mmCIF file with all atom_site columns, C-alpha atoms in Angstrom:
data_model
loop_
_atom_site.group_PDB
_atom_site.id
_atom_site.type_symbol
_atom_site.label_atom_id
_atom_site.label_alt_id
_atom_site.label_comp_id
_atom_site.label_asym_id
_atom_site.label_entity_id
_atom_site.label_seq_id
_atom_site.pdbx_PDB_ins_code
_atom_site.Cartn_x
_atom_site.Cartn_y
_atom_site.Cartn_z
_atom_site.occupancy
_atom_site.B_iso_or_equiv
_atom_site.pdbx_formal_charge
_atom_site.auth_seq_id
_atom_site.auth_comp_id
_atom_site.auth_asym_id
_atom_site.auth_atom_id
_atom_site.pdbx_PDB_model_num
ATOM 1   C CA . UNK A 1 1  ? 123.855 -265.869 128.022 1.00 90.00 ? 164 UNK A CA 1
ATOM 2   C CA . UNK A 1 2  ? 125.422 -262.897 126.246 1.00 96.00 ? 165 UNK A CA 1
ATOM 3   C CA . UNK A 1 3  ? 125.173 -259.420 127.690 1.00 97.00 ? 166 UNK A CA 1
ATOM 4   C CA . UNK A 1 4  ? 125.113 -256.003 126.070 1.00 98.00 ? 167 UNK A CA 1
ATOM 5   C CA . UNK A 1 5  ? 125.022 -252.567 127.667 1.00 98.00 ? 168 UNK A CA 1
ATOM 6   C CA . UNK A 1 6  ? 123.214 -249.937 125.621 1.00 98.00 ? 169 UNK A CA 1
ATOM 7   C CA . UNK A 1 7  ? 123.526 -246.188 126.169 1.00 98.00 ? 170 UNK A CA 1
ATOM 8   C CA . UNK A 1 8  ? 120.710 -244.128 124.699 1.00 98.00 ? 171 UNK A CA 1
ATOM 9   C CA . UNK A 1 9  ? 121.191 -240.355 124.545 1.00 97.00 ? 172 UNK A CA 1
ATOM 10  C CA . UNK A 1 10 ? 119.352 -237.505 122.876 1.00 97.00 ? 173 UNK A CA 1
ATOM 11  C CA . UNK A 1 11 ? 120.836 -236.333 119.586 1.00 97.00 ? 174 UNK A CA 1
ATOM 12  C CA . UNK A 1 12 ? 122.640 -232.989 119.649 1.00 95.00 ? 175 UNK A CA 1
ATOM 13  C CA . UNK A 1 13 ? 120.137 -230.151 119.592 1.00 95.00 ? 176 UNK A CA 1
ATOM 14  C CA . UNK A 1 14 ? 117.193 -232.196 120.830 1.00 96.00 ? 177 UNK A CA 1
ATOM 15  C CA . UNK A 1 15 ? 115.692 -230.802 124.027 1.00 96.00 ? 178 UNK A CA 1
ATOM 16  C CA . UNK A 1 16 ? 116.055 -233.083 127.065 1.00 96.00 ? 179 UNK A CA 1
ATOM 17  C CA . UNK A 1 17 ? 113.274 -232.148 129.519 1.00 96.00 ? 180 UNK A CA 1
ATOM 18  C CA . UNK A 1 18 ? 114.291 -234.446 132.435 1.00 96.00 ? 181 UNK A CA 1
ATOM 19  C CA . UNK A 1 19 ? 117.898 -233.271 132.106 1.00 97.00 ? 182 UNK A CA 1
ATOM 20  C CA . UNK A 1 20 ? 116.903 -229.596 132.058 1.00 97.00 ? 183 UNK A CA 1
ATOM 21  C CA . UNK A 1 21 ? 114.654 -230.121 135.076 1.00 98.00 ? 184 UNK A CA 1
ATOM 22  C CA . UNK A 1 22 ? 117.375 -231.897 137.063 1.00 98.00 ? 185 UNK A CA 1
ATOM 23  C CA . UNK A 1 23 ? 119.879 -229.196 136.111 1.00 98.00 ? 186 UNK A CA 1
ATOM 24  C CA . UNK A 1 24 ? 117.674 -226.403 137.459 1.00 98.00 ? 187 UNK A CA 1
ATOM 25  C CA . UNK A 1 25 ? 116.684 -228.406 140.524 1.00 98.00 ? 188 UNK A CA 1
ATOM 26  C CA . UNK A 1 26 ? 120.327 -229.070 141.445 1.00 98.00 ? 189 UNK A CA 1
ATOM 27  C CA . UNK A 1 27 ? 121.170 -225.394 141.037 1.00 97.00 ? 190 UNK A CA 1
ATOM 28  C CA . UNK A 1 28 ? 118.179 -224.475 143.227 1.00 97.00 ? 191 UNK A CA 1
ATOM 29  C CA . UNK A 1 29 ? 119.443 -226.922 145.853 1.00 97.00 ? 192 UNK A CA 1
ATOM 30  C CA . UNK A 1 30 ? 122.689 -224.939 146.005 1.00 97.00 ? 193 UNK A CA 1
ATOM 31  C CA . UNK A 1 31 ? 124.843 -226.928 143.575 1.00 97.00 ? 194 UNK A CA 1
ATOM 32  C CA . UNK A 1 32 ? 125.953 -223.842 141.673 1.00 97.00 ? 195 UNK A CA 1
ATOM 33  C CA . UNK A 1 33 ? 128.853 -225.783 140.123 1.00 97.00 ? 196 UNK A CA 1
ATOM 34  C CA . UNK A 1 34 ? 126.455 -227.762 137.920 1.00 98.00 ? 197 UNK A CA 1
ATOM 35  C CA . UNK A 1 35 ? 126.499 -226.507 134.357 1.00 97.00 ? 198 UNK A CA 1
ATOM 36  C CA . UNK A 1 36 ? 124.765 -229.278 132.441 1.00 97.00 ? 199 UNK A CA 1
ATOM 37  C CA . UNK A 1 37 ? 122.753 -232.426 133.141 1.00 98.00 ? 200 UNK A CA 1
ATOM 38  C CA . UNK A 1 38 ? 121.712 -234.803 130.393 1.00 98.00 ? 201 UNK A CA 1
ATOM 39  C CA . UNK A 1 39 ? 119.573 -237.803 131.171 1.00 98.00 ? 202 UNK A CA 1
ATOM 40  C CA . UNK A 1 40 ? 119.482 -240.756 128.838 1.00 98.00 ? 203 UNK A CA 1
ATOM 41  C CA . UNK A 1 41 ? 118.823 -244.469 129.233 1.00 98.00 ? 204 UNK A CA 1
ATOM 42  C CA . UNK A 1 42 ? 121.149 -247.218 130.377 1.00 98.00 ? 205 UNK A CA 1
ATOM 43  C CA . UNK A 1 43 ? 119.833 -250.556 129.136 1.00 98.00 ? 206 UNK A CA 1
ATOM 44  C CA . UNK A 1 44 ? 121.209 -253.912 130.230 1.00 98.00 ? 207 UNK A CA 1
ATOM 45  C CA . UNK A 1 45 ? 120.238 -256.601 127.777 1.00 98.00 ? 208 UNK A CA 1
ATOM 46  C CA . UNK A 1 46 ? 120.623 -260.352 128.208 1.00 97.00 ? 209 UNK A CA 1
ATOM 47  C CA . UNK A 1 47 ? 120.251 -262.468 125.104 1.00 97.00 ? 210 UNK A CA 1
ATOM 48  C CA . UNK A 1 48 ? 120.999 -266.013 123.991 1.00 97.00 ? 211 UNK A CA 1
ATOM 49  C CA . UNK A 1 49 ? 124.631 -266.860 123.242 1.00 95.00 ? 212 UNK A CA 1
ATOM 50  C CA . UNK A 1 50 ? 125.713 -266.082 119.723 1.00 93.00 ? 213 UNK A CA 1
ATOM 51  C CA . UNK A 1 51 ? 123.439 -263.057 119.301 1.00 95.00 ? 214 UNK A CA 1
ATOM 52  C CA . UNK A 1 52 ? 125.347 -260.519 117.226 1.00 94.00 ? 215 UNK A CA 1
ATOM 53  C CA . UNK A 1 53 ? 125.650 -256.803 117.773 1.00 96.00 ? 216 UNK A CA 1
ATOM 54  C CA . UNK A 1 54 ? 123.746 -256.166 114.470 1.00 97.00 ? 217 UNK A CA 1
ATOM 55  C CA . UNK A 1 55 ? 120.759 -257.974 115.919 1.00 97.00 ? 218 UNK A CA 1
ATOM 56  C CA . UNK A 1 56 ? 120.944 -255.787 119.041 1.00 98.00 ? 219 UNK A CA 1
ATOM 57  C CA . UNK A 1 57 ? 121.231 -252.677 116.848 1.00 98.00 ? 220 UNK A CA 1
ATOM 58  C CA . UNK A 1 58 ? 118.039 -253.801 115.102 1.00 97.00 ? 221 UNK A CA 1
ATOM 59  C CA . UNK A 1 59 ? 116.259 -254.024 118.483 1.00 98.00 ? 222 UNK A CA 1
ATOM 60  C CA . UNK A 1 60 ? 117.481 -250.519 119.303 1.00 98.00 ? 223 UNK A CA 1
ATOM 61  C CA . UNK A 1 61 ? 116.200 -249.126 116.025 1.00 97.00 ? 224 UNK A CA 1
ATOM 62  C CA . UNK A 1 62 ? 112.822 -250.807 116.391 1.00 96.00 ? 225 UNK A CA 1
ATOM 63  C CA . UNK A 1 63 ? 112.038 -250.474 120.055 1.00 97.00 ? 226 UNK A CA 1
ATOM 64  C CA . UNK A 1 64 ? 114.721 -249.578 122.590 1.00 97.00 ? 227 UNK A CA 1
ATOM 65  C CA . UNK A 1 65 ? 115.609 -246.169 121.161 1.00 97.00 ? 228 UNK A CA 1
ATOM 66  C CA . UNK A 1 66 ? 113.836 -243.610 119.006 1.00 96.00 ? 229 UNK A CA 1
ATOM 67  C CA . UNK A 1 67 ? 116.225 -243.123 116.069 1.00 95.00 ? 230 UNK A CA 1
ATOM 68  C CA . UNK A 1 68 ? 114.544 -239.854 115.110 1.00 96.00 ? 231 UNK A CA 1
ATOM 69  C CA . UNK A 1 69 ? 115.686 -238.073 118.263 1.00 97.00 ? 232 UNK A CA 1
ATOM 70  C CA . UNK A 1 70 ? 118.085 -240.451 119.996 1.00 97.00 ? 233 UNK A CA 1
ATOM 71  C CA . UNK A 1 71 ? 121.508 -241.940 119.426 1.00 97.00 ? 234 UNK A CA 1
ATOM 72  C CA . UNK A 1 72 ? 122.575 -245.251 120.920 1.00 98.00 ? 235 UNK A CA 1
ATOM 73  C CA . UNK A 1 73 ? 125.850 -246.959 121.649 1.00 98.00 ? 236 UNK A CA 1
ATOM 74  C CA . UNK A 1 74 ? 126.056 -250.738 122.126 1.00 98.00 ? 237 UNK A CA 1
ATOM 75  C CA . UNK A 1 75 ? 128.768 -252.341 124.231 1.00 97.00 ? 238 UNK A CA 1
ATOM 76  C CA . UNK A 1 76 ? 129.158 -256.114 124.429 1.00 96.00 ? 239 UNK A CA 1
ATOM 77  C CA . UNK A 1 77 ? 129.975 -256.994 128.040 1.00 95.00 ? 240 UNK A CA 1
ATOM 78  C CA . UNK A 1 78 ? 130.607 -260.684 127.545 1.00 80.00 ? 241 UNK A CA 1
ATOM 79  C CA . UNK A 1 79 ? 128.879 -263.793 128.808 1.00 68.00 ? 242 UNK A CA 1
ATOM 80  C CA . UNK A 1 80 ? 126.972 -263.736 132.092 1.00 53.00 ? 243 UNK A CA 1
ATOM 81  C CA . UNK B 2 1  ? 134.597 -228.174 133.047 1.00 90.00 ? 173 UNK B CA 1
ATOM 82  C CA . UNK B 2 2  ? 134.711 -231.607 134.697 1.00 96.00 ? 174 UNK B CA 1
ATOM 83  C CA . UNK B 2 3  ? 132.525 -234.427 133.460 1.00 97.00 ? 175 UNK B CA 1
ATOM 84  C CA . UNK B 2 4  ? 130.992 -237.407 135.220 1.00 98.00 ? 176 UNK B CA 1
ATOM 85  C CA . UNK B 2 5  ? 128.923 -240.246 133.821 1.00 98.00 ? 177 UNK B CA 1
ATOM 86  C CA . UNK B 2 6  ? 126.383 -241.686 136.241 1.00 98.00 ? 178 UNK B CA 1
ATOM 87  C CA . UNK B 2 7  ? 124.662 -245.057 135.827 1.00 98.00 ? 179 UNK B CA 1
ATOM 88  C CA . UNK B 2 8  ? 121.460 -245.462 137.802 1.00 98.00 ? 180 UNK B CA 1
ATOM 89  C CA . UNK B 2 9  ? 119.986 -248.955 138.045 1.00 97.00 ? 181 UNK B CA 1
ATOM 90  C CA . UNK B 2 10 ? 117.257 -250.546 140.109 1.00 97.00 ? 182 UNK B CA 1
ATOM 91  C CA . UNK B 2 11 ? 118.436 -252.450 143.163 1.00 97.00 ? 183 UNK B CA 1
ATOM 92  C CA . UNK B 2 12 ? 118.256 -256.228 142.981 1.00 95.00 ? 184 UNK B CA 1
ATOM 93  C CA . UNK B 2 13 ? 114.705 -257.409 143.548 1.00 95.00 ? 185 UNK B CA 1
ATOM 94  C CA . UNK B 2 14 ? 113.058 -254.101 142.685 1.00 96.00 ? 186 UNK B CA 1
ATOM 95  C CA . UNK B 2 15 ? 110.569 -254.422 139.829 1.00 96.00 ? 187 UNK B CA 1
ATOM 96  C CA . UNK B 2 16 ? 111.555 -252.512 136.688 1.00 96.00 ? 188 UNK B CA 1
ATOM 97  C CA . UNK B 2 17 ? 108.332 -251.800 134.743 1.00 96.00 ? 189 UNK B CA 1
ATOM 98  C CA . UNK B 2 18 ? 109.892 -250.207 131.608 1.00 96.00 ? 190 UNK B CA 1
ATOM 99  C CA . UNK B 2 19 ? 112.413 -253.057 131.410 1.00 97.00 ? 191 UNK B CA 1
ATOM 100 C CA . UNK B 2 20 ? 109.723 -255.720 131.771 1.00 97.00 ? 192 UNK B CA 1
ATOM 101 C CA . UNK B 2 21 ? 107.601 -254.006 129.120 1.00 98.00 ? 193 UNK B CA 1
ATOM 102 C CA . UNK B 2 22 ? 110.494 -253.757 126.652 1.00 98.00 ? 194 UNK B CA 1
ATOM 103 C CA . UNK B 2 23 ? 111.387 -257.396 127.315 1.00 98.00 ? 195 UNK B CA 1
ATOM 104 C CA . UNK B 2 24 ? 107.908 -258.621 126.455 1.00 98.00 ? 196 UNK B CA 1
ATOM 105 C CA . UNK B 2 25 ? 107.597 -256.261 123.489 1.00 98.00 ? 197 UNK B CA 1
ATOM 106 C CA . UNK B 2 26 ? 110.874 -257.494 121.975 1.00 98.00 ? 198 UNK B CA 1
ATOM 107 C CA . UNK B 2 27 ? 109.792 -261.111 122.397 1.00 97.00 ? 199 UNK B CA 1
ATOM 108 C CA . UNK B 2 28 ? 106.449 -260.283 120.756 1.00 97.00 ? 200 UNK B CA 1
ATOM 109 C CA . UNK B 2 29 ? 108.338 -258.692 117.858 1.00 97.00 ? 201 UNK B CA 1
ATOM 110 C CA . UNK B 2 30 ? 110.060 -262.030 117.297 1.00 97.00 ? 202 UNK B CA 1
ATOM 111 C CA . UNK B 2 31 ? 113.276 -261.521 119.256 1.00 97.00 ? 203 UNK B CA 1
ATOM 112 C CA . UNK B 2 32 ? 112.951 -264.823 121.085 1.00 97.00 ? 204 UNK B CA 1
ATOM 113 C CA . UNK B 2 33 ? 116.649 -264.694 122.077 1.00 97.00 ? 205 UNK B CA 1
ATOM 114 C CA . UNK B 2 34 ? 115.961 -261.882 124.539 1.00 98.00 ? 206 UNK B CA 1
ATOM 115 C CA . UNK B 2 35 ? 115.922 -263.140 128.099 1.00 97.00 ? 207 UNK B CA 1
ATOM 116 C CA . UNK B 2 36 ? 116.167 -259.959 130.154 1.00 97.00 ? 208 UNK B CA 1
ATOM 117 C CA . UNK B 2 37 ? 115.947 -256.211 129.640 1.00 98.00 ? 209 UNK B CA 1
ATOM 118 C CA . UNK B 2 38 ? 116.694 -253.754 132.425 1.00 98.00 ? 210 UNK B CA 1
ATOM 119 C CA . UNK B 2 39 ? 116.276 -250.057 131.870 1.00 98.00 ? 211 UNK B CA 1
ATOM 120 C CA . UNK B 2 40 ? 118.061 -247.551 134.054 1.00 98.00 ? 212 UNK B CA 1
ATOM 121 C CA . UNK B 2 41 ? 119.321 -244.016 133.609 1.00 98.00 ? 213 UNK B CA 1
ATOM 122 C CA . UNK B 2 42 ? 122.506 -242.772 132.001 1.00 98.00 ? 214 UNK B CA 1
ATOM 123 C CA . UNK B 2 43 ? 123.272 -239.282 133.281 1.00 98.00 ? 215 UNK B CA 1
ATOM 124 C CA . UNK B 2 44 ? 125.965 -237.046 131.825 1.00 98.00 ? 216 UNK B CA 1
ATOM 125 C CA . UNK B 2 45 ? 126.896 -234.332 134.289 1.00 98.00 ? 217 UNK B CA 1
ATOM 126 C CA . UNK B 2 46 ? 129.052 -231.286 133.634 1.00 97.00 ? 218 UNK B CA 1
ATOM 127 C CA . UNK B 2 47 ? 130.292 -229.411 136.654 1.00 97.00 ? 219 UNK B CA 1
ATOM 128 C CA . UNK B 2 48 ? 132.901 -226.772 137.478 1.00 97.00 ? 220 UNK B CA 1
ATOM 129 C CA . UNK B 2 49 ? 136.526 -227.922 137.594 1.00 95.00 ? 221 UNK B CA 1
ATOM 130 C CA . UNK B 2 50 ? 137.600 -229.280 140.935 1.00 93.00 ? 222 UNK B CA 1
ATOM 131 C CA . UNK B 2 51 ? 134.219 -230.757 141.851 1.00 95.00 ? 223 UNK B CA 1
ATOM 132 C CA . UNK B 2 52 ? 134.886 -234.002 143.704 1.00 94.00 ? 224 UNK B CA 1
ATOM 133 C CA . UNK B 2 53 ? 133.179 -237.331 143.297 1.00 96.00 ? 225 UNK B CA 1
ATOM 134 C CA . UNK B 2 54 ? 131.773 -237.049 146.883 1.00 97.00 ? 226 UNK B CA 1
ATOM 135 C CA . UNK B 2 55 ? 129.924 -233.925 145.839 1.00 97.00 ? 227 UNK B CA 1
ATOM 136 C CA . UNK B 2 56 ? 128.471 -235.762 142.837 1.00 98.00 ? 228 UNK B CA 1
ATOM 137 C CA . UNK B 2 57 ? 127.476 -238.679 145.094 1.00 98.00 ? 229 UNK B CA 1
ATOM 138 C CA . UNK B 2 58 ? 125.626 -236.158 147.267 1.00 97.00 ? 230 UNK B CA 1
ATOM 139 C CA . UNK B 2 59 ? 123.691 -234.925 144.192 1.00 98.00 ? 231 UNK B CA 1
ATOM 140 C CA . UNK B 2 60 ? 122.813 -238.533 143.351 1.00 98.00 ? 232 UNK B CA 1
ATOM 141 C CA . UNK B 2 61 ? 121.548 -239.221 146.864 1.00 97.00 ? 233 UNK B CA 1
ATOM 142 C CA . UNK B 2 62 ? 119.485 -236.045 146.955 1.00 96.00 ? 234 UNK B CA 1
ATOM 143 C CA . UNK B 2 63 ? 118.066 -235.786 143.474 1.00 97.00 ? 235 UNK B CA 1
ATOM 144 C CA . UNK B 2 64 ? 119.485 -237.816 140.599 1.00 97.00 ? 236 UNK B CA 1
ATOM 145 C CA . UNK B 2 65 ? 118.723 -241.261 142.013 1.00 97.00 ? 237 UNK B CA 1
ATOM 146 C CA . UNK B 2 66 ? 116.275 -242.658 144.535 1.00 97.00 ? 238 UNK B CA 1
ATOM 147 C CA . UNK B 2 67 ? 118.534 -244.406 147.068 1.00 95.00 ? 239 UNK B CA 1
ATOM 148 C CA . UNK B 2 68 ? 115.593 -246.415 148.422 1.00 96.00 ? 240 UNK B CA 1
ATOM 149 C CA . UNK B 2 69 ? 115.161 -248.394 145.218 1.00 97.00 ? 241 UNK B CA 1
ATOM 150 C CA . UNK B 2 70 ? 118.130 -247.482 143.014 1.00 97.00 ? 242 UNK B CA 1
ATOM 151 C CA . UNK B 2 71 ? 121.886 -247.960 142.956 1.00 97.00 ? 243 UNK B CA 1
ATOM 152 C CA . UNK B 2 72 ? 124.203 -245.580 141.189 1.00 98.00 ? 244 UNK B CA 1
ATOM 153 C CA . UNK B 2 73 ? 127.753 -245.745 139.871 1.00 98.00 ? 245 UNK B CA 1
ATOM 154 C CA . UNK B 2 74 ? 129.745 -242.575 139.205 1.00 98.00 ? 246 UNK B CA 1
ATOM 155 C CA . UNK B 2 75 ? 132.535 -242.492 136.634 1.00 97.00 ? 247 UNK B CA 1
ATOM 156 C CA . UNK B 2 76 ? 134.744 -239.428 136.198 1.00 96.00 ? 248 UNK B CA 1
ATOM 157 C CA . UNK B 2 77 ? 135.319 -238.928 132.462 1.00 95.00 ? 249 UNK B CA 1
ATOM 158 C CA . UNK B 2 78 ? 137.787 -236.092 132.684 1.00 80.00 ? 250 UNK B CA 1
ATOM 159 C CA . UNK B 2 79 ? 137.708 -232.475 131.614 1.00 68.00 ? 251 UNK B CA 1
ATOM 160 C CA . UNK B 2 80 ? 135.558 -231.382 128.679 1.00 53.00 ? 252 UNK B CA 1
#
């Protein structure tokens, strides 16, 4: 089994509603030191051995991320 | 500005509906090599300099993660 970690984040300039909500909520809870919260996705993928990173990128482009508004970064984390 | 990356994942044994949905959808799209997809959160936090990791853990416990069903990992990523 091969494993990949995928980090999906909003592109620069795209509004991140959950992040903005968490940011304000933390400040309201008294965490005045918080200046920015961005919330993206952390995807842990397990695939058959020999699956290449291009194939995983294809999955990201088709389903796991929305390429119009999101960026993604793929990190191979070895066999599991 | 200090920065922390936070990885929020479901605890072992907790059902992950978005992950299960993505897993089935990828297989239906023809990605038969996919055996498991888990979807958690990737949070990028910017806080005032000098904010300690304990303080960030407190924010996770109170708001950013649900400690009943989720685990979190905090990684300091230095000044921004």
